[in-house]
Tab-separated table of C-alpha atoms in Angstrom:
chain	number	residue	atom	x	y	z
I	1	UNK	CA	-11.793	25.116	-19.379
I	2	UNK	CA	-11.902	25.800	-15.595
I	3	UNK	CA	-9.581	27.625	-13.779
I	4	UNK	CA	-8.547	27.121	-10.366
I	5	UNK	CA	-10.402	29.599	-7.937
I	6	UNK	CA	-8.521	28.476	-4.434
I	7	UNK	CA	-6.237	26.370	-2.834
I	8	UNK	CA	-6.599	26.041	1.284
I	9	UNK	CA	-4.852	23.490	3.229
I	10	UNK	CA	-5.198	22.111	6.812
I	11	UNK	CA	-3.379	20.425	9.578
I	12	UNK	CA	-5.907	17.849	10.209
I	13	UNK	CA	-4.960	14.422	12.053
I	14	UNK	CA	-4.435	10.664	10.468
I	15	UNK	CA	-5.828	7.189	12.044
I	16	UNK	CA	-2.534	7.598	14.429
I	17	UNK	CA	-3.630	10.967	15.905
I	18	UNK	CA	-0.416	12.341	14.194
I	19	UNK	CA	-1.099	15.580	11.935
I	20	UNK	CA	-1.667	15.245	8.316
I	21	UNK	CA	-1.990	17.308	5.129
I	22	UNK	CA	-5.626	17.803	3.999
I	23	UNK	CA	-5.929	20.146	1.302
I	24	UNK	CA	-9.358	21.648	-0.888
I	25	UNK	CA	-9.021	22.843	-4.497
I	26	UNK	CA	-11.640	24.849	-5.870
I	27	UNK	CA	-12.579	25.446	-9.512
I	28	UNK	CA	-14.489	28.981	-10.941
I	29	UNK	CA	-16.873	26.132	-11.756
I	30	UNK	CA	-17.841	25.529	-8.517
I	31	UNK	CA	-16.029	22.274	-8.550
I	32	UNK	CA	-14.514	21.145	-5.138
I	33	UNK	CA	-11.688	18.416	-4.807
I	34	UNK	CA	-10.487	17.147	-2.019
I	35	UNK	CA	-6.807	15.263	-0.799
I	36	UNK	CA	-5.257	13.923	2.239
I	37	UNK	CA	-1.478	12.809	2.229
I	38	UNK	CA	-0.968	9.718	3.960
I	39	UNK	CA	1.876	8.704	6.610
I	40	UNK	CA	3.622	5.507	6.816
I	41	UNK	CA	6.212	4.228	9.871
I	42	UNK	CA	7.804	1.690	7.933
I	43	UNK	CA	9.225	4.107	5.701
I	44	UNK	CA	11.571	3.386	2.694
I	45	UNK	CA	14.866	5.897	2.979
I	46	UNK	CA	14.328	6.802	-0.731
I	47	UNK	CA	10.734	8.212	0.137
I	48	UNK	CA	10.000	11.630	-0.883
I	49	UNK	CA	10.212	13.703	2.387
I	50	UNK	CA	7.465	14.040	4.446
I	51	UNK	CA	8.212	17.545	5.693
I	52	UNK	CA	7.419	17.659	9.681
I	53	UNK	CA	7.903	20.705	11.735
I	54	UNK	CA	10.225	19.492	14.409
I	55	UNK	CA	8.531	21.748	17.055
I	56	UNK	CA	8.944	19.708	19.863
I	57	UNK	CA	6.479	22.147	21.509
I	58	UNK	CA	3.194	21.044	18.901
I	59	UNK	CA	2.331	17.133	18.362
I	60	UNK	CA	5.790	16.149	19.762
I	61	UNK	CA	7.587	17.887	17.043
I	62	UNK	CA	5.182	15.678	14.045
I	63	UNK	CA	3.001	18.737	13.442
I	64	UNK	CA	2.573	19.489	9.556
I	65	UNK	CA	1.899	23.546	9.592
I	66	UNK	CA	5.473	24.126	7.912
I	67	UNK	CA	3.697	22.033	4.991
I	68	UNK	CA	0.611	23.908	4.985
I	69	UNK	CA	2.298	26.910	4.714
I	70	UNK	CA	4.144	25.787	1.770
I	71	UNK	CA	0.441	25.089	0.085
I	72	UNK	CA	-0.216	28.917	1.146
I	73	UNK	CA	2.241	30.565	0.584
I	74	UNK	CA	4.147	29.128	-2.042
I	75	UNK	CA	1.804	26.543	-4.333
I	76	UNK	CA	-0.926	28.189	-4.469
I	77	UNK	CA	0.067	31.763	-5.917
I	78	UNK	CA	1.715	29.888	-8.427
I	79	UNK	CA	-1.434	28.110	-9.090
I	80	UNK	CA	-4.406	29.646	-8.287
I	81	UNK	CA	-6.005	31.633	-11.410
I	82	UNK	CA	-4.488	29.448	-14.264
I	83	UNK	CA	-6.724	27.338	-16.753
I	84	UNK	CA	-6.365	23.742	-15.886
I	85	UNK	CA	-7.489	20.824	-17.263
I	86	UNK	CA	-4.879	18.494	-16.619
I	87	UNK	CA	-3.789	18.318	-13.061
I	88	UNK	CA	0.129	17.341	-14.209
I	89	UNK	CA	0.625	20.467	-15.375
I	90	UNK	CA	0.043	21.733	-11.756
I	91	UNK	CA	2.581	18.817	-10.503
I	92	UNK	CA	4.844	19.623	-13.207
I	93	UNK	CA	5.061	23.530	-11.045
I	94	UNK	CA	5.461	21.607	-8.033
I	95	UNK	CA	8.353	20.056	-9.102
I	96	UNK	CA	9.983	22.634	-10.459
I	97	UNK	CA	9.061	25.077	-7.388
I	98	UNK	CA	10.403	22.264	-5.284
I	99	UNK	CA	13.407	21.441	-7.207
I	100	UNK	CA	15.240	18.565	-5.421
I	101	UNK	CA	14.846	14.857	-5.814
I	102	UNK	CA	12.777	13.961	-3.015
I	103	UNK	CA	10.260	16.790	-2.334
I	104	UNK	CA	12.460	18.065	0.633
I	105	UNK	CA	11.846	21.961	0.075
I	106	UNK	CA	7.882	21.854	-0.395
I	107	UNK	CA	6.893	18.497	1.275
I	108	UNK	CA	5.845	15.094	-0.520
I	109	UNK	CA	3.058	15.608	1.834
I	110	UNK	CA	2.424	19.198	0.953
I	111	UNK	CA	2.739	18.399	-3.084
I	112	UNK	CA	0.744	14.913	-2.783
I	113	UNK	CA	-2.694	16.563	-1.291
I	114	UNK	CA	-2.470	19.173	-3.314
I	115	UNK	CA	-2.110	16.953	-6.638
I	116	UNK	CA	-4.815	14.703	-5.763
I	117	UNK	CA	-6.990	17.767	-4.557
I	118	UNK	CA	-6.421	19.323	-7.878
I	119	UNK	CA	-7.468	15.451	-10.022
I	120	UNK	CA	-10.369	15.371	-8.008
I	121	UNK	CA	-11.871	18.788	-8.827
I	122	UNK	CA	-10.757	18.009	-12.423
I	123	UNK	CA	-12.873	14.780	-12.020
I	124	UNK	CA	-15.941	16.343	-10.945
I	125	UNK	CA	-15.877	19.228	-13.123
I	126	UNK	CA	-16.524	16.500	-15.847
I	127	UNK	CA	-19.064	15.016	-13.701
I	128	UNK	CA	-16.977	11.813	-14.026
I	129	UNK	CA	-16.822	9.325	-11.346
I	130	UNK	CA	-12.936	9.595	-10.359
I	131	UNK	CA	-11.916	6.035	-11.586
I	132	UNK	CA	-12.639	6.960	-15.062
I	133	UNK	CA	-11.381	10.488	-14.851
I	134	UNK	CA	-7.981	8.527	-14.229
I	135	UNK	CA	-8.194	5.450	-16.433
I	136	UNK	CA	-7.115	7.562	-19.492
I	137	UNK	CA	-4.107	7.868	-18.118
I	138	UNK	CA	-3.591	4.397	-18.104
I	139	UNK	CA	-4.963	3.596	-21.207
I	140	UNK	CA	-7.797	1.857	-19.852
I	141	UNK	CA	-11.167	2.032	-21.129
I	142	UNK	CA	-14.618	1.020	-20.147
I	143	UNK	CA	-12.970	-2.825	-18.573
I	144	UNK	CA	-13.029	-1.855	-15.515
I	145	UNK	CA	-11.424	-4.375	-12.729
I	146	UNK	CA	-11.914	-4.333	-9.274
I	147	UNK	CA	-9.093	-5.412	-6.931
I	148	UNK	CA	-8.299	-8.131	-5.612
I	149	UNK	CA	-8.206	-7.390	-1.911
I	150	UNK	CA	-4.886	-8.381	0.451
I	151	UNK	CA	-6.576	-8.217	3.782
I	152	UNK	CA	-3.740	-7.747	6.572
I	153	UNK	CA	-5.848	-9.272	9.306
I	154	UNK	CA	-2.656	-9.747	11.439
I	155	UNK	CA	-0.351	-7.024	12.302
I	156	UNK	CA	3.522	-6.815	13.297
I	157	UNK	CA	6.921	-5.324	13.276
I	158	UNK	CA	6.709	-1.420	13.515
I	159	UNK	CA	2.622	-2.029	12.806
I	160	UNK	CA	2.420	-3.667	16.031
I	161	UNK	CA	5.499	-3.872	18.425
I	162	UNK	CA	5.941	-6.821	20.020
I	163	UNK	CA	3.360	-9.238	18.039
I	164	UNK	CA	6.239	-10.497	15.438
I	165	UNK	CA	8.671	-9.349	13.435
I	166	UNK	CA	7.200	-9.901	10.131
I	167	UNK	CA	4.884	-6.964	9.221
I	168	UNK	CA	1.948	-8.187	7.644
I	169	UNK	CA	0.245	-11.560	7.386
I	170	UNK	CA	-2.452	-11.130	4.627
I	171	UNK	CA	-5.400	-13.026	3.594
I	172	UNK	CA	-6.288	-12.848	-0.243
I	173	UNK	CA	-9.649	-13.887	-1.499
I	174	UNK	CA	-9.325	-15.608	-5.021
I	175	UNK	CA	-11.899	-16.645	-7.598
I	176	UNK	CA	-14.759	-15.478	-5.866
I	177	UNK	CA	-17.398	-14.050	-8.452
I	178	UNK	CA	-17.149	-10.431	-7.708
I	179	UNK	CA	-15.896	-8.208	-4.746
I	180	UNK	CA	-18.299	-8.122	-2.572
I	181	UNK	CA	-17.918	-12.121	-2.229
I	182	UNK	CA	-14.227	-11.605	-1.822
I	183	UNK	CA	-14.602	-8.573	0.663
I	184	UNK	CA	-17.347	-11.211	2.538
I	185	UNK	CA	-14.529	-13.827	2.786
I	186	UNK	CA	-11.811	-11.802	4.354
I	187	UNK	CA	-14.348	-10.544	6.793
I	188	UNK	CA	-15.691	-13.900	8.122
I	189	UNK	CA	-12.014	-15.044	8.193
I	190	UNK	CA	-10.948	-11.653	10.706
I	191	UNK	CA	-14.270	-12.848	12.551
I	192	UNK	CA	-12.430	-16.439	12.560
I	193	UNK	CA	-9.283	-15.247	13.680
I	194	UNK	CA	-10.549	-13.227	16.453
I	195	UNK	CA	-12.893	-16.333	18.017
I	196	UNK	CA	-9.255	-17.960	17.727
I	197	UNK	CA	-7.376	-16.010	19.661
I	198	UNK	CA	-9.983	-15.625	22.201
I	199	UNK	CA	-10.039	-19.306	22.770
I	200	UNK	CA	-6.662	-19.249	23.402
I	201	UNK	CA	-6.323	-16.184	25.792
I	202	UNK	CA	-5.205	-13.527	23.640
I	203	UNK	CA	-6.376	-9.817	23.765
I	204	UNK	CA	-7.632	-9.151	20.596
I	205	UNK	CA	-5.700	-5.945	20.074
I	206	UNK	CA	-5.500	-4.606	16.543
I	207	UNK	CA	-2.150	-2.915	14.865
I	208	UNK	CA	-2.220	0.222	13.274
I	209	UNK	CA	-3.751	-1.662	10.167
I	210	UNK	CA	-6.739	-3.279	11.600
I	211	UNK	CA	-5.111	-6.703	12.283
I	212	UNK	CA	-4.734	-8.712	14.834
I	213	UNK	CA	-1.649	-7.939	17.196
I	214	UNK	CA	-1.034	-10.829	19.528
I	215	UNK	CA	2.185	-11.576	21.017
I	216	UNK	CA	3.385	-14.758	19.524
I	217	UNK	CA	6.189	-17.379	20.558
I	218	UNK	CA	7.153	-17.284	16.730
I	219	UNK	CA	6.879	-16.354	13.184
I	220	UNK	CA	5.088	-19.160	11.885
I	221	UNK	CA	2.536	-19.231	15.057
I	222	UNK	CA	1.388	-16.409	12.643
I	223	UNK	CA	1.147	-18.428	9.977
I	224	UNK	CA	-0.092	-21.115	11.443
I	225	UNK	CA	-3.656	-18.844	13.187
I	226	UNK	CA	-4.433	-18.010	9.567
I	227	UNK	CA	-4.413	-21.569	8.354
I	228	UNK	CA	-6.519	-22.035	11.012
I	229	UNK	CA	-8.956	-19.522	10.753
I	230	UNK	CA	-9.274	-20.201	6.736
I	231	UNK	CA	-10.054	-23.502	8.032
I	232	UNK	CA	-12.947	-22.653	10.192
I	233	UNK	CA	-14.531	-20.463	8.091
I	234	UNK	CA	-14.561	-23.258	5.559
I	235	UNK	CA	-12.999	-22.103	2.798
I	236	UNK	CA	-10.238	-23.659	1.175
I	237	UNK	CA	-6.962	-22.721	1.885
I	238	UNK	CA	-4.607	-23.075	-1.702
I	239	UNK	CA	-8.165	-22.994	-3.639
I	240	UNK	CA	-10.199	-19.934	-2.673
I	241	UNK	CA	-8.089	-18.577	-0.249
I	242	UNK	CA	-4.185	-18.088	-0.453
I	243	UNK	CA	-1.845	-15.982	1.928
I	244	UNK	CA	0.304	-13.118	1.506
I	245	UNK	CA	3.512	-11.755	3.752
I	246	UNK	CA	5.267	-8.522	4.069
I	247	UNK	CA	8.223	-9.055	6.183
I	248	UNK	CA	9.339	-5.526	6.006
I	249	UNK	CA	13.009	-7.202	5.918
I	250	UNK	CA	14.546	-3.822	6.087
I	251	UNK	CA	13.411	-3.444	9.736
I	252	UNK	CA	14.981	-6.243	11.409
I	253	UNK	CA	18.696	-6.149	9.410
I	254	UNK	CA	21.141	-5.012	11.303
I	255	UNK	CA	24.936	-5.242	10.801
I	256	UNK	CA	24.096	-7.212	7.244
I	257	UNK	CA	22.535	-9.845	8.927
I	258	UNK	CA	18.634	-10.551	9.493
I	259	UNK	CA	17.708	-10.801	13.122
I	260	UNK	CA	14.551	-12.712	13.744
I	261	UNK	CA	13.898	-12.074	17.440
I	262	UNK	CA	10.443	-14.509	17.585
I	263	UNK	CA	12.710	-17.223	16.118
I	264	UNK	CA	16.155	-16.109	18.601
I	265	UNK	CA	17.954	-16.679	15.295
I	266	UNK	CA	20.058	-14.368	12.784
I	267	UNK	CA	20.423	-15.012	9.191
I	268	UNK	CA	22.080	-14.217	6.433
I	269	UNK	CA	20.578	-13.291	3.179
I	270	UNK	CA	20.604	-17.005	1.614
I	271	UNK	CA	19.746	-18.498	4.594
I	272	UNK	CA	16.898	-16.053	4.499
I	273	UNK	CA	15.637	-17.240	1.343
I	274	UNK	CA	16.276	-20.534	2.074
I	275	UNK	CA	13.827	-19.857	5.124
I	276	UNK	CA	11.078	-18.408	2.595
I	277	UNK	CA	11.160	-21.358	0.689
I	278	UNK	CA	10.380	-24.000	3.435
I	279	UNK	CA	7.672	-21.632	4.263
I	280	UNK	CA	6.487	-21.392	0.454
I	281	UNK	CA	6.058	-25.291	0.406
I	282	UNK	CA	4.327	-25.548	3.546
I	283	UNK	CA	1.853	-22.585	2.913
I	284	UNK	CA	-0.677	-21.503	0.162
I	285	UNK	CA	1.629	-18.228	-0.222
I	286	UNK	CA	0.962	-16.161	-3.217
I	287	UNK	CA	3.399	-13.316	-2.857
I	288	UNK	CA	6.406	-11.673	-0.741
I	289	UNK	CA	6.594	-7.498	-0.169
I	290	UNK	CA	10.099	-6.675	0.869
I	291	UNK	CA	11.278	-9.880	2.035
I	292	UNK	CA	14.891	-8.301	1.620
I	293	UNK	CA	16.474	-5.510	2.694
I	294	UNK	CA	15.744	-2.474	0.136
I	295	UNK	CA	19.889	-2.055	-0.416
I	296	UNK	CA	20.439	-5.995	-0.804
I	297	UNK	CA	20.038	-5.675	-4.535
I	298	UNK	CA	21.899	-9.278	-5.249
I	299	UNK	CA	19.427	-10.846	-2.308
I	300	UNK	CA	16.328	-9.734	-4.635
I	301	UNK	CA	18.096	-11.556	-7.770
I	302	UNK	CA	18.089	-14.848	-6.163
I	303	UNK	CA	14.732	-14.293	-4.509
I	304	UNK	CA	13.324	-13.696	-7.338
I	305	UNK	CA	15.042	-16.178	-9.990
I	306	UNK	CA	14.562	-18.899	-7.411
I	307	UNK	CA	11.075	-18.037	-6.642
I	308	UNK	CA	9.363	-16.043	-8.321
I	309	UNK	CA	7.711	-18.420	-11.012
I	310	UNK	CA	5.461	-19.506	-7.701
I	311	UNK	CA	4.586	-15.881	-5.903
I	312	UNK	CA	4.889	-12.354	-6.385
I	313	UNK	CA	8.366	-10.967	-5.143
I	314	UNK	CA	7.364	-7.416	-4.528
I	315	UNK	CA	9.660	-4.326	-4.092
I	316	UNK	CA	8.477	-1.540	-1.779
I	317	UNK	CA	11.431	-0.161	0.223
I	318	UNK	CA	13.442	-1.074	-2.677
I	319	UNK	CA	11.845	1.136	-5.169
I	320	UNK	CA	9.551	3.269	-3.531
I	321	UNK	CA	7.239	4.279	-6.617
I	322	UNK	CA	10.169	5.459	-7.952
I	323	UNK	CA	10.685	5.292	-11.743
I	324	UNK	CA	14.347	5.287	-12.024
I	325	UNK	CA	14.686	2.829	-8.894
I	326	UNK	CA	12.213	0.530	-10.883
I	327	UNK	CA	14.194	1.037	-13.681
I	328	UNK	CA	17.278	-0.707	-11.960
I	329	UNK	CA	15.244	-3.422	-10.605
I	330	UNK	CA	14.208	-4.263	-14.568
I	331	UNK	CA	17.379	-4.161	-15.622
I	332	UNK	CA	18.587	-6.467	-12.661
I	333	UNK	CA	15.374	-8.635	-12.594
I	334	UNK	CA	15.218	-7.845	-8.869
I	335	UNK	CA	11.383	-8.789	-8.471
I	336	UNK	CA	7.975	-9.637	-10.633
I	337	UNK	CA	6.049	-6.819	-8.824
I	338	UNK	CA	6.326	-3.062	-7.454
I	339	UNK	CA	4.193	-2.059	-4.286
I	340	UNK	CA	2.187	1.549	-5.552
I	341	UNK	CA	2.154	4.400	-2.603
I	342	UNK	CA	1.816	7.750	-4.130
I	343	UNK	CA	3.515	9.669	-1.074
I	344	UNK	CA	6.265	8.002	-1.382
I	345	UNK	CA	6.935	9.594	-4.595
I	346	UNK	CA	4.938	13.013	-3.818
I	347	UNK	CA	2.863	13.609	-6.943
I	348	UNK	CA	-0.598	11.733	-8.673
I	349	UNK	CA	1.822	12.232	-11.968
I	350	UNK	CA	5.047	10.287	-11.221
I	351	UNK	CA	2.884	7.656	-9.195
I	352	UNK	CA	1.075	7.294	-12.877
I	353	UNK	CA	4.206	6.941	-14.763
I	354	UNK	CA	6.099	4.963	-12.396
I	355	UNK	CA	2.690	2.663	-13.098
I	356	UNK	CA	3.080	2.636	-16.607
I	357	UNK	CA	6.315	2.044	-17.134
I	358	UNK	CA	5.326	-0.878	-14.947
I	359	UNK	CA	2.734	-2.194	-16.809
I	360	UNK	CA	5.357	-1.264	-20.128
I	361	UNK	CA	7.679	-3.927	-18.650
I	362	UNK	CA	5.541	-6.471	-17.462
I	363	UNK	CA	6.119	-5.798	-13.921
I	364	UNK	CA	2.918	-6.478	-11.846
I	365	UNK	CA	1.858	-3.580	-9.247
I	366	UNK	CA	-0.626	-3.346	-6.013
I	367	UNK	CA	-1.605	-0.017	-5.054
I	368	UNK	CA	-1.281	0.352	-1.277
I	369	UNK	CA	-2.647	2.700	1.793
I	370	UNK	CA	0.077	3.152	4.357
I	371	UNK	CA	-0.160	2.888	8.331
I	372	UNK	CA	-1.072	6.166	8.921
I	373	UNK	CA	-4.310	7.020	6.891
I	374	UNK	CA	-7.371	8.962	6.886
I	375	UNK	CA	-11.333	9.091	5.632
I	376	UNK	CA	-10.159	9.273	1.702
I	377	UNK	CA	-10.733	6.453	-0.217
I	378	UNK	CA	-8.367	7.782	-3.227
I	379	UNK	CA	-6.566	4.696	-3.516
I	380	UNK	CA	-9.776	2.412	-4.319
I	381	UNK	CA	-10.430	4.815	-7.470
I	382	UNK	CA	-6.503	4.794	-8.317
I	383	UNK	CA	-6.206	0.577	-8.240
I	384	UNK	CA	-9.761	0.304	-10.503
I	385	UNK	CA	-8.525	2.727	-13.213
I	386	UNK	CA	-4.833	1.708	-12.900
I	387	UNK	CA	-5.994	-2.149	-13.997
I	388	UNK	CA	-3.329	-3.652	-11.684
I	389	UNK	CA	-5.782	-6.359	-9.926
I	390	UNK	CA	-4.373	-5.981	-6.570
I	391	UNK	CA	-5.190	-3.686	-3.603
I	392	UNK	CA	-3.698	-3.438	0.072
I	393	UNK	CA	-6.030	-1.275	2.631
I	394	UNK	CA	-5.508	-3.314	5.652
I	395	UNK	CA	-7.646	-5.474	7.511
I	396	UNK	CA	-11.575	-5.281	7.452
I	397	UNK	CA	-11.485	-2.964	10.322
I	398	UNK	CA	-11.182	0.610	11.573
I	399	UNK	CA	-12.561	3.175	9.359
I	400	UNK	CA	-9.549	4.520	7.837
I	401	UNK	CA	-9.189	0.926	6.032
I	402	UNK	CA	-13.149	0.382	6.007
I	403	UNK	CA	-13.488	3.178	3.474
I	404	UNK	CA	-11.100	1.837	1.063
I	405	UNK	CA	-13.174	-1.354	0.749
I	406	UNK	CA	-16.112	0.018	0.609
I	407	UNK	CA	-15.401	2.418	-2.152
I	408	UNK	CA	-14.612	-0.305	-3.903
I	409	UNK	CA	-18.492	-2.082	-3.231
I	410	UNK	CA	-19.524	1.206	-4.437
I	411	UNK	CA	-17.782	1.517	-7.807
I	412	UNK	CA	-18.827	-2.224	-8.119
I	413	UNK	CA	-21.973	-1.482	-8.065
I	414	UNK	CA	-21.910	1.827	-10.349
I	415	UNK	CA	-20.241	-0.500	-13.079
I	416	UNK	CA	-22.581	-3.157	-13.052
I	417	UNK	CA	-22.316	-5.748	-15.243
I	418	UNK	CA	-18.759	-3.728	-16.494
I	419	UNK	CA	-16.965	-4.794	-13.305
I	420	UNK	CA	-14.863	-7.740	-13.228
I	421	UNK	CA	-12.931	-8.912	-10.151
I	422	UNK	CA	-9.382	-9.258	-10.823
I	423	UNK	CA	-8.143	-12.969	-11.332
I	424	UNK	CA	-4.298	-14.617	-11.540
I	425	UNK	CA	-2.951	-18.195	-11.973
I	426	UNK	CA	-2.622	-19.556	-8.434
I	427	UNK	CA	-1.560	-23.513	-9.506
I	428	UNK	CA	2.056	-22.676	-8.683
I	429	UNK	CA	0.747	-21.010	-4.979
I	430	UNK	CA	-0.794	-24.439	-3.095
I	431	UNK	CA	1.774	-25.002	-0.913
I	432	UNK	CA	0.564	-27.879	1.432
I	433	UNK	CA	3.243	-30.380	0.397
């Protein structure tokens, strides 16, 4: 059993050029782990706190070094020395060291680098590849499945201010024979998308996520560009290729009504849904992240009991990898799916049980990066030994989001005949009517 030797921590910066948590565990082994904490800027309100300095003096008050400090001078003299061979017994310290709800004293930023720091050293102590260091605890074996990838190839809301007010317009590649056929699919369909807009005289500027940021006359001009560039690529849209949105509702409701500034119209919540399911006829759509507000709890019920036999309804803002907020949205049958993003919760632990209790209740999950990210591909290893079959990591661009997918080729490849690309029933997704 190894023990850990060190625990440093750095401010470093994320794909924004805001400061970030980057923290390096080392073993009496020799064994060296590495973890970043992400940022996001659509952020849930039932996050775990990402603990920023407020010195208005450093990085416009963002800077992270109250954080770090915590790592130093609190975490790691709690840590450093012990035998360890399961990294939640150094989360369990966190939490207790922390002791609120939501990671306020120490930093969901501070505690999440240094938990996946700690799994990683664990991983290569073994000399394990980190996707099957973690699979045991999901119960997975050696059936490994890749992914499939949700490729947000064009960008809005807070990802991209003043494109449209839906978030995320997402390509998914289905029934292709193995990742690196899907990952080829969502690239030539970006390539598409890009010869589209050019055509028609907009700047190909990307969002925060890699997509494609134009500013549109509507919503559905959105949609619209991807049907288009599925088209041109010539694949077919509703067969091979389907589409996936996150509104980010919670963004544009104000005053308990939904303001859709693209369309100049307000809505209420039904009228909302009622909106989603024009658009669910028309389109190939296979699922919905946040298309409510995360408080509009009886919204989600209809959403989901009126449409969720044909796509995904999936809770982000709503339950932020949280297991007791999941736990409501069971008992209230608010969606079919939870989005997975381990900073919201703060620690590789609760992500893991919040996933299991998922899987426990038939509730389908996609691990996700966030807007702010970094050069750690974490997230690729955590969605292959997890077993849920779906990935966000942005569009195939930038190489904070490159990474992600390209992990993925790589642990393709190390499986061999093992891997498996995710598949799902897509005969209630064709939309087209």
């Amino acid at each position: 059993m190894a023990k850990i030797q060190a625990i440093k921590a750095l401010e470093v910066l994320d794909s924004r050029g805001n400061p970030a948590v980057y923290v390096k565990t080392t073993l009496d082994n020799g064994s060296i782990g590495y973890g970043y904490s992400p940022s996001g800027v659509s952020t849930g309100k039932y996050e775990a706190v990402e603990l920023r300095d407020k010195d208005p003096k450093r990085y416009n008050g963002k800077g992270v070094m109250n954080a770090v400090n915590n790592i130093q001078q609190k975490i790691a003299p709690s840590v450093v020395g012990i035998d360890i061979e399961d990294f939640r017994s150094v989360d369990q310290k966190m939490i207790e060291l922390d002791g609120t709800p939501n990671k306020s004293n120490l930093g969901g930023n501070a505690t999440l680098a240094v938990s996946i720091s700690v799994a990683d050293a664990i991983a290569k102590s073994k000399k394990i590849e980190l996707f099957s260091f973690l699979a045991g605890y999901f119960g997975e074996s050696d059936n490994f499945t890749i992914p499939l990838p949700y490729f947000n190839i064009l960008n809005g809301g807070k990802h991209a201010v003043g494109s449209t007010d839906f978030q995320e317009f997402m390509v998914v590649p289905v029934k292709f024979s193995n990742f690196s056929e899907a990952l080829r699919a969502g690239a030539e369909i970006y390539y598409a998308l890009n010869k589209i807009l050019l055509e028609r005289n907009y700047q190909p500027l990307v969002g925060d996520e890699g997509g494609f940021a134009p500013s549109l006359f509507s919503n559905e001009q959105a949609m619209e560009l991807l049907m288009m560039s599925i088209k041109e690529t010539g694949y077919a849209a509703g067969e091979e290729i389907f589409i996936a949105l996150d509104p980010a509702a919670s963004r544009f409701f104000y005053q308990n009504v939904y303001q859709l500034h693209r369309e100049n119209r307000t809505f209420t919540t039904d009228e909302l849904i009622d909106f989603y399911k024009v658009w669910i006829d028309k389109y190939p759509i296979i699922s919905i992240e946040d298309g409510l507000d995360q408080d509009d709890w009886k919204g989600w019920q209809r959403l989901t009991a009126e449409v969720g036999s044909r796509v995904d309804t999936i809770g982000d803002d709503i339950y932020t990898t949280n297991k007791k907020r999941l736990e409501t949205g069971i008992q209230q049958k608010a969606s079919t799916a939870i989005l997975i993003k381990p900073n919201q919760i703060g620690t590789l632990s609760e992500t893991i049980e919040t996933i299991n209790f998922a899987k426990q209740n038939n509730i389908k999950f996609m691990v996700s990066h966030r807007s702010g990210e970094n050069e750690d591909s974490f997230i690729s290893d955590l969605a292959v030994a997890a077993g849920g079959g779906m990935i966000k990591a942005g569009a195939p661009c930038r190489g904070e989001r490159i990474v992600k997918y390209n992990r993925l080729l790589e642990i393709e490849f190390l499986l061999g005949e093992k891997a498996k690309l995710a598949t799902r029933d897509t005969s209630q997704n064709t939309g087209l009517q």
